[in-house]
Short mmCIF file of C-alpha atoms in Angstrom, two decimals:
data_model
loop_
_atom_site.label_atom_id
_atom_site.label_comp_id
_atom_site.label_asym_id
_atom_site.label_seq_id
_atom_site.Cartn_x
_atom_site.Cartn_y
_atom_site.Cartn_z
CA MET A 1 -12.28 -13.52 10.16
CA GLU A 2 -13.60 -12.09 13.47
CA ILE A 3 -11.70 -8.95 13.07
CA PHE A 4 -11.98 -7.45 16.57
CA LYS A 5 -11.14 -10.78 18.13
CA GLU A 6 -8.02 -11.14 15.93
CA MET A 7 -6.98 -7.54 16.72
CA ALA A 8 -7.21 -8.26 20.46
CA LYS A 9 -5.38 -11.47 20.12
CA GLU A 10 -2.46 -9.90 18.09
CA GLY A 11 -2.47 -6.59 19.87
CA HIS A 12 -3.59 -4.29 17.14
CA GLU A 13 -4.78 -0.81 17.96
CA GLN A 14 -6.35 0.20 14.56
CA ILE A 15 -7.30 -1.15 11.21
CA ILE A 16 -8.33 1.21 8.44
CA PHE A 17 -9.92 0.18 4.99
CA PHE A 18 -9.58 2.62 2.04
CA GLN A 19 -11.31 2.38 -1.28
CA GLU A 20 -11.76 4.90 -4.14
CA LYS A 21 -13.82 3.91 -7.13
CA LYS A 22 -12.26 6.16 -9.87
CA THR A 23 -8.65 4.93 -9.19
CA GLY A 24 -9.63 1.38 -8.18
CA LEU A 25 -7.80 1.68 -4.85
CA LYS A 26 -8.39 -1.01 -2.32
CA SER A 27 -6.11 -0.67 0.63
CA ILE A 28 -5.72 -1.58 4.23
CA VAL A 29 -3.59 0.28 6.93
CA ALA A 30 -2.93 -1.82 10.05
CA ILE A 31 -1.56 0.09 13.05
CA HIS A 32 -0.22 -2.34 15.48
CA ASN A 33 1.35 -0.58 18.39
CA THR A 34 2.24 3.09 18.95
CA VAL A 35 3.76 2.74 22.53
CA LEU A 36 7.18 3.63 21.31
CA GLY A 37 5.99 6.26 18.80
CA PRO A 38 4.06 6.75 15.62
CA GLY A 39 3.56 3.83 13.34
CA LEU A 40 6.25 3.20 10.55
CA GLY A 41 5.94 0.49 7.92
CA GLY A 42 6.08 0.13 4.07
CA CYS A 43 3.29 -0.20 1.47
CA ARG A 44 3.03 -3.58 -0.08
CA MET A 45 1.08 -3.99 -3.41
CA TRP A 46 -0.01 -7.53 -4.19
CA PRO A 47 -2.68 -9.33 -6.08
CA TYR A 48 -4.15 -11.19 -3.01
CA LYS A 49 -6.70 -13.99 -3.76
CA THR A 50 -9.18 -12.65 -1.15
CA GLU A 51 -9.81 -9.70 1.22
CA GLU A 52 -8.97 -12.00 4.27
CA GLU A 53 -5.79 -12.70 2.67
CA ALA A 54 -4.92 -9.16 2.31
CA LEU A 55 -6.06 -8.39 5.93
CA LYS A 56 -3.97 -11.08 7.37
CA ASP A 57 -0.86 -9.97 5.54
CA ALA A 58 -1.37 -6.33 6.79
CA MET A 59 -1.94 -7.45 10.28
CA ARG A 60 1.13 -9.86 10.24
CA LEU A 61 3.43 -7.32 8.64
CA SER A 62 2.45 -4.46 11.01
CA LYS A 63 3.10 -6.56 14.12
CA GLY A 64 6.40 -7.49 12.67
CA MET A 65 7.24 -3.70 12.23
CA THR A 66 6.57 -3.10 15.90
CA TYR A 67 9.02 -5.76 17.01
CA LYS A 68 11.52 -4.61 14.33
CA SER A 69 11.53 -1.04 15.57
CA ALA A 70 11.68 -2.13 19.16
CA ILE A 71 14.69 -4.44 18.76
CA ALA A 72 16.58 -1.85 16.76
CA GLY A 73 16.09 0.54 19.56
CA GLU A 74 14.01 3.09 17.55
CA ASP A 75 11.23 5.17 18.90
CA PHE A 76 8.58 4.24 16.33
CA GLY A 77 5.77 1.80 16.40
CA GLY A 78 4.62 -0.77 13.87
CA ALA A 79 2.28 -0.36 10.87
CA LYS A 80 1.73 -1.43 7.35
CA THR A 81 -0.21 -0.73 4.28
CA VAL A 82 -1.27 -3.28 1.75
CA ILE A 83 -2.76 -2.31 -1.69
CA TRP A 84 -4.93 -5.18 -3.23
CA GLY A 85 -3.88 -5.04 -6.81
CA ASP A 86 -1.36 -6.29 -9.48
CA PRO A 87 1.86 -4.04 -9.25
CA GLU A 88 2.39 -4.76 -13.02
CA THR A 89 -0.99 -3.53 -14.28
CA ASP A 90 -2.99 -1.58 -11.63
CA LYS A 91 -0.68 1.21 -10.66
CA SER A 92 -1.52 4.84 -11.54
CA GLU A 93 -0.76 8.34 -10.46
CA GLY A 94 -4.31 8.67 -9.23
CA LEU A 95 -4.08 5.57 -7.06
CA PHE A 96 -1.04 6.63 -5.22
CA ARG A 97 -2.16 10.27 -4.77
CA VAL A 98 -5.56 9.07 -3.24
CA LEU A 99 -3.61 6.74 -0.88
CA GLY A 100 -1.48 9.78 0.03
CA ARG A 101 -4.62 11.79 0.92
CA TYR A 102 -5.84 8.98 3.06
CA ILE A 103 -2.61 8.47 4.86
CA ASN A 104 -2.25 12.24 5.28
CA GLY A 105 -5.66 12.18 7.03
CA LEU A 106 -4.09 9.98 9.85
CA GLY A 107 -2.22 13.15 10.93
CA GLY A 108 1.21 11.57 11.34
CA ARG A 109 -0.04 8.57 13.34
CA TYR A 110 1.58 6.58 10.43
CA SER A 111 4.37 6.97 7.84
CA THR A 112 5.02 4.69 4.91
CA GLY A 113 7.45 3.80 2.14
CA THR A 114 8.30 1.16 -0.28
CA ASP A 115 7.82 -2.65 0.14
CA VAL A 116 7.21 -5.54 -2.19
CA GLY A 117 5.53 -4.48 -5.35
CA THR A 118 6.11 -0.82 -4.91
CA THR A 119 9.02 1.45 -5.86
CA TYR A 120 10.49 4.76 -4.95
CA ASP A 121 8.75 6.48 -7.99
CA ASP A 122 5.40 5.47 -6.49
CA PHE A 123 6.19 7.36 -3.33
CA VAL A 124 7.48 10.47 -5.24
CA ILE A 125 3.75 10.57 -6.39
CA LEU A 126 2.35 9.68 -3.06
CA ASN A 127 4.53 12.46 -1.39
CA LYS A 128 2.67 15.11 -3.35
CA GLU A 129 -0.34 14.59 -1.07
CA THR A 130 1.45 13.79 2.32
CA PRO A 131 4.80 14.41 4.07
CA TYR A 132 4.55 11.02 5.88
CA VAL A 133 6.75 9.21 3.53
CA GLY A 134 10.33 7.81 4.22
CA ALA A 135 13.24 6.60 2.03
CA LEU A 136 12.41 8.89 -0.90
CA PRO A 137 15.16 8.98 -3.56
CA LYS A 138 17.96 11.48 -2.49
CA GLU A 139 17.13 13.82 -5.41
CA TYR A 140 13.76 14.42 -3.62
CA GLY A 141 15.23 15.22 -0.31
CA GLY A 142 14.98 11.52 0.95
CA SER A 143 17.46 9.08 2.36
CA GLY A 144 17.61 7.01 -0.77
CA ASP A 145 17.57 3.28 -1.37
CA SER A 146 16.65 1.43 1.83
CA SER A 147 17.76 -1.89 0.36
CA ILE A 148 21.39 -0.81 0.81
CA PRO A 149 21.30 -0.69 4.64
CA THR A 150 18.99 -3.71 4.66
CA ALA A 151 21.38 -5.82 2.86
CA TYR A 152 24.35 -4.62 4.86
CA GLY A 153 22.48 -5.57 8.09
CA VAL A 154 21.67 -9.10 6.91
CA TYR A 155 25.40 -9.48 5.79
CA ASN A 156 26.42 -8.46 9.39
CA GLY A 157 23.85 -10.73 10.81
CA ILE A 158 24.97 -13.72 8.75
CA LYS A 159 28.57 -13.03 10.16
CA ALA A 160 27.22 -13.09 13.68
CA CYS A 161 25.41 -16.47 12.97
CA CYS A 162 28.69 -17.88 11.78
CA LYS A 163 30.43 -16.50 14.91
CA TYR A 164 27.97 -18.25 17.14
CA LYS A 165 27.61 -21.46 15.12
CA TYR A 166 31.24 -21.99 13.96
CA GLY A 167 33.31 -19.88 16.36
CA SER A 168 34.38 -17.45 13.58
CA ASP A 169 32.61 -14.87 11.59
CA SER A 170 34.68 -15.44 8.49
CA LEU A 171 32.36 -16.28 5.56
CA GLU A 172 35.27 -17.45 3.23
CA GLY A 173 34.39 -20.82 1.82
CA LYS A 174 30.82 -20.88 3.17
CA THR A 175 28.00 -21.83 0.81
CA VAL A 176 24.73 -19.78 0.76
CA ALA A 177 21.56 -20.37 -0.88
CA ILE A 178 19.60 -17.11 -1.55
CA GLN A 179 15.89 -17.31 -2.20
CA GLY A 180 15.01 -13.89 -3.92
CA LEU A 181 17.51 -11.89 -5.99
CA GLY A 182 15.61 -8.62 -6.02
CA LYS A 183 16.52 -5.27 -4.36
CA VAL A 184 17.99 -6.82 -1.17
CA GLY A 185 18.98 -10.39 -2.19
CA TYR A 186 21.16 -9.09 -5.09
CA LYS A 187 23.02 -6.64 -2.84
CA LEU A 188 23.43 -9.36 -0.30
CA ALA A 189 24.97 -11.64 -2.96
CA LYS A 190 27.55 -9.01 -3.75
CA HIS A 191 28.62 -8.84 -0.07
CA LEU A 192 28.88 -12.66 0.14
CA LEU A 193 30.73 -13.15 -3.01
CA GLU A 194 33.15 -10.41 -2.15
CA GLU A 195 33.96 -12.33 1.07
CA GLY A 196 34.59 -15.64 -0.70
CA CYS A 197 31.27 -17.43 -0.44
CA LYS A 198 29.89 -19.91 -2.86
CA VAL A 199 26.36 -18.58 -3.67
CA TYR A 200 23.35 -20.35 -5.15
CA GLY A 201 20.26 -18.23 -5.90
CA THR A 202 16.81 -18.22 -7.42
CA ASP A 203 13.97 -15.77 -8.20
CA ILE A 204 10.75 -15.71 -10.15
CA LYS A 205 11.89 -12.79 -12.33
CA GLU A 206 14.09 -13.62 -15.38
CA GLU A 207 15.87 -10.18 -15.30
CA TYR A 208 16.93 -10.74 -11.68
CA LEU A 209 18.26 -14.10 -12.46
CA GLU A 210 20.33 -12.80 -15.41
CA ARG A 211 21.74 -9.96 -13.35
CA ALA A 212 22.77 -12.30 -10.58
CA ARG A 213 24.16 -14.83 -13.07
CA GLN A 214 26.50 -12.19 -14.40
CA LEU A 215 27.54 -11.34 -10.78
CA GLY A 216 28.71 -15.00 -10.28
CA VAL A 217 25.62 -16.48 -8.64
CA ASP A 218 24.84 -20.08 -9.58
CA ILE A 219 21.12 -20.09 -10.56
CA VAL A 220 18.82 -22.94 -9.55
CA LYS A 221 15.15 -23.52 -10.11
CA THR A 222 12.75 -21.86 -7.75
CA ASP A 223 11.74 -24.98 -5.81
CA GLU A 224 15.28 -26.52 -5.76
CA ILE A 225 16.62 -23.82 -3.34
CA TYR A 226 15.33 -25.65 -0.36
CA ASP A 227 17.43 -28.76 -1.30
CA ILE A 228 20.75 -27.12 -1.71
CA ASP A 229 23.44 -28.52 0.54
CA CYS A 230 24.70 -25.31 2.06
CA ASP A 231 25.81 -23.61 5.35
CA ILE A 232 23.13 -20.86 5.29
CA PHE A 233 19.74 -20.65 3.75
CA SER A 234 18.89 -17.03 3.13
CA PRO A 235 15.15 -16.15 2.40
CA ASN A 236 14.85 -12.71 0.82
CA ALA A 237 11.48 -12.90 -0.93
CA LEU A 238 8.03 -13.35 0.48
CA GLY A 239 7.33 -14.86 4.01
CA ALA A 240 6.10 -18.19 5.52
CA VAL A 241 8.82 -20.11 3.65
CA ILE A 242 9.83 -21.97 6.69
CA ASN A 243 6.92 -24.37 7.18
CA ASP A 244 5.98 -28.08 7.48
CA ASN A 245 6.83 -28.80 3.85
CA THR A 246 10.15 -27.05 3.70
CA ILE A 247 11.84 -27.73 7.07
CA GLU A 248 12.49 -31.30 6.46
CA ARG A 249 14.09 -30.41 3.08
CA LEU A 250 16.59 -27.91 4.43
CA LYS A 251 20.30 -28.94 4.37
CA CYS A 252 21.83 -26.07 6.33
CA ASP A 253 23.09 -24.94 9.75
CA ILE A 254 21.72 -21.45 9.69
CA VAL A 255 18.57 -19.65 8.35
CA ALA A 256 19.26 -15.93 7.97
CA GLY A 257 17.69 -13.59 5.45
CA ALA A 258 15.73 -10.31 4.73
CA ALA A 259 12.25 -11.66 4.21
CA ASN A 260 9.61 -10.61 6.66
CA ASN A 261 7.54 -13.30 8.55
CA VAL A 262 9.93 -16.10 7.51
CA LEU A 263 8.33 -18.58 10.02
CA ALA A 264 4.80 -19.73 8.70
CA GLU A 265 3.92 -20.24 12.37
CA PRO A 266 5.95 -19.63 15.69
CA ARG A 267 6.14 -23.45 16.20
CA HIS A 268 8.29 -23.70 13.03
CA GLY A 269 10.94 -21.74 15.09
CA GLU A 270 10.71 -24.43 17.65
CA MET A 271 11.17 -27.03 14.90
CA LEU A 272 14.28 -25.35 13.71
CA HIS A 273 15.61 -25.22 17.34
CA GLN A 274 14.86 -28.93 17.77
CA LYS A 275 16.74 -29.70 14.55
CA GLY A 276 19.87 -27.57 15.64
CA ILE A 277 19.35 -25.02 12.76
CA LEU A 278 20.16 -21.58 13.97
CA TYR A 279 17.58 -19.06 13.10
CA ALA A 280 18.37 -15.28 12.93
CA PRO A 281 14.87 -13.69 13.73
CA ASP A 282 13.74 -11.98 10.67
CA TYR A 283 12.66 -8.66 12.16
CA VAL A 284 16.14 -8.41 13.91
CA ILE A 285 18.47 -9.18 10.97
CA ASN A 286 16.41 -7.31 8.36
CA GLY A 287 16.08 -4.17 10.33
CA GLY A 288 18.46 -1.99 8.18
CA GLY A 289 15.73 -0.47 6.05
CA LEU A 290 13.69 0.62 9.09
CA ILE A 291 16.86 2.05 10.69
CA GLN A 292 17.48 4.23 7.72
CA VAL A 293 13.85 5.57 7.65
CA ALA A 294 13.75 6.09 11.27
CA ASP A 295 16.97 8.12 11.11
CA GLU A 296 15.47 10.16 8.26
CA LEU A 297 12.15 10.86 10.03
CA GLY A 298 13.45 11.08 13.54
CA ASN A 299 16.23 13.54 13.15
CA GLU A 300 16.66 16.98 11.60
CA THR A 301 19.51 15.78 9.40
CA TYR A 302 19.88 12.19 7.98
CA SER A 303 23.18 10.55 8.57
CA GLU A 304 24.23 7.58 6.33
CA GLU A 305 27.23 7.04 8.55
CA ARG A 306 24.90 6.70 11.72
CA VAL A 307 22.69 4.38 9.84
CA MET A 308 25.37 1.94 8.62
CA ARG A 309 26.88 1.96 12.07
CA LYS A 310 23.54 0.94 13.56
CA CYS A 311 23.33 -1.76 10.98
CA GLU A 312 26.60 -3.05 12.07
CA GLY A 313 24.97 -3.31 15.52
CA ILE A 314 22.79 -6.13 14.30
CA TYR A 315 25.76 -8.29 14.76
CA ASN A 316 25.92 -7.80 18.59
CA GLN A 317 22.16 -7.80 19.02
CA LEU A 318 22.01 -11.23 17.42
CA LEU A 319 24.73 -12.55 19.60
CA LYS A 320 22.79 -11.36 22.62
CA ILE A 321 19.62 -13.13 21.39
CA PHE A 322 21.59 -16.37 20.78
CA LYS A 323 23.01 -16.23 24.17
CA LEU A 324 19.59 -15.55 25.86
CA ALA A 325 18.11 -18.46 23.86
CA GLU A 326 20.90 -20.80 24.89
CA GLU A 327 20.55 -19.76 28.52
CA LYS A 328 16.82 -20.37 28.64
CA ASP A 329 16.77 -23.15 26.05
CA ILE A 330 14.27 -21.48 23.92
CA PRO A 331 14.06 -20.87 20.26
CA THR A 332 15.84 -17.67 19.07
CA HIS A 333 12.67 -15.99 17.87
CA ALA A 334 11.11 -16.33 21.48
CA ALA A 335 14.36 -14.90 22.87
CA ALA A 336 14.00 -12.00 20.52
CA ASP A 337 10.41 -11.45 21.43
CA HIS A 338 11.10 -11.48 25.09
CA ILE A 339 13.63 -8.62 24.61
CA VAL A 340 11.17 -6.60 22.57
CA GLU A 341 8.27 -7.00 24.91
CA GLU A 342 10.46 -6.03 27.89
CA ARG A 343 11.40 -2.80 26.08
CA ILE A 344 7.84 -1.98 25.15
CA GLU A 345 6.65 -2.61 28.79
CA THR A 346 9.47 -0.39 30.10
CA ILE A 347 8.72 2.53 27.70
CA ALA A 348 5.02 2.18 28.48
CA THR A 349 5.85 2.68 32.19
CA ILE A 350 7.99 5.59 31.54
CA HIS A 351 5.31 7.28 29.39
CA ARG A 352 2.95 7.11 32.32
CA ILE A 353 5.18 9.46 34.31
CA LYS A 354 3.79 12.99 33.97
#
């Protein structure tokens, strides 16, 4: 990869590589845009096949965080950490403390928290070396489990999709196929079942499947989730699941879930648009976790009530995006991008006034 060329193309300000021999840490922090405020974004730990794959993931995810913060109306920029390693075997106290030292060295330019492959316990350790951590457990003075507002935001977003697509936001009798039954997917399934949905689900972890099965989710094989005849396909695991191979298999009216970077490429949003499938832009509908961390870091006192009210606002934000997309006859992800870029340009102009 031509890193500087790719940074210029995607608008990144800074990419930092960290390594430490004793602990085996290999990590990348990508800071995308800090016009709105300091970078904010979780830390993902994953056994990437190559350095380039890890770098691409960090860059893609950090840009998504810029857009997620902007669309949510928060005054934070976008950034992300990836750790190149297996979360099942490579974690240690030393690894997260070293990473905490490195992040602390950025002087508040970036704050982090949990993501795929990391847990709240990891960041209790990291917090020993830096205060720039969000969504710590409540017993450690943090705001707690960020998957709660994330799932609630996705639930409200799905209701908005149904309101736009069907004329009513009632979910009773709707069929939803959930890909990923982890921290967010499981809580989302609870919301949907409580409102009378028929829910199918899948995951790669057997313990997640068993927990969801007991909840009342009909479990299907991992690859079969794309073929379910449903109203809503809800991706809640890793990204790039809407691609050339899967779009033709989808039998749904709506794609709406908590996964980041759901579209493998922007053109896949255009393909959904052409097929008449309503897409809730991922960084809009899954913004609940960011809203929580932004409230924790951006205010003297954290307010759960304030956070959940903002998550309910995802409903109206999506309806605004859908209306703009209809007026301009453009895909919904392009309409969301337009709103984000307009806000960033406006704030940049304001910041130039001395």
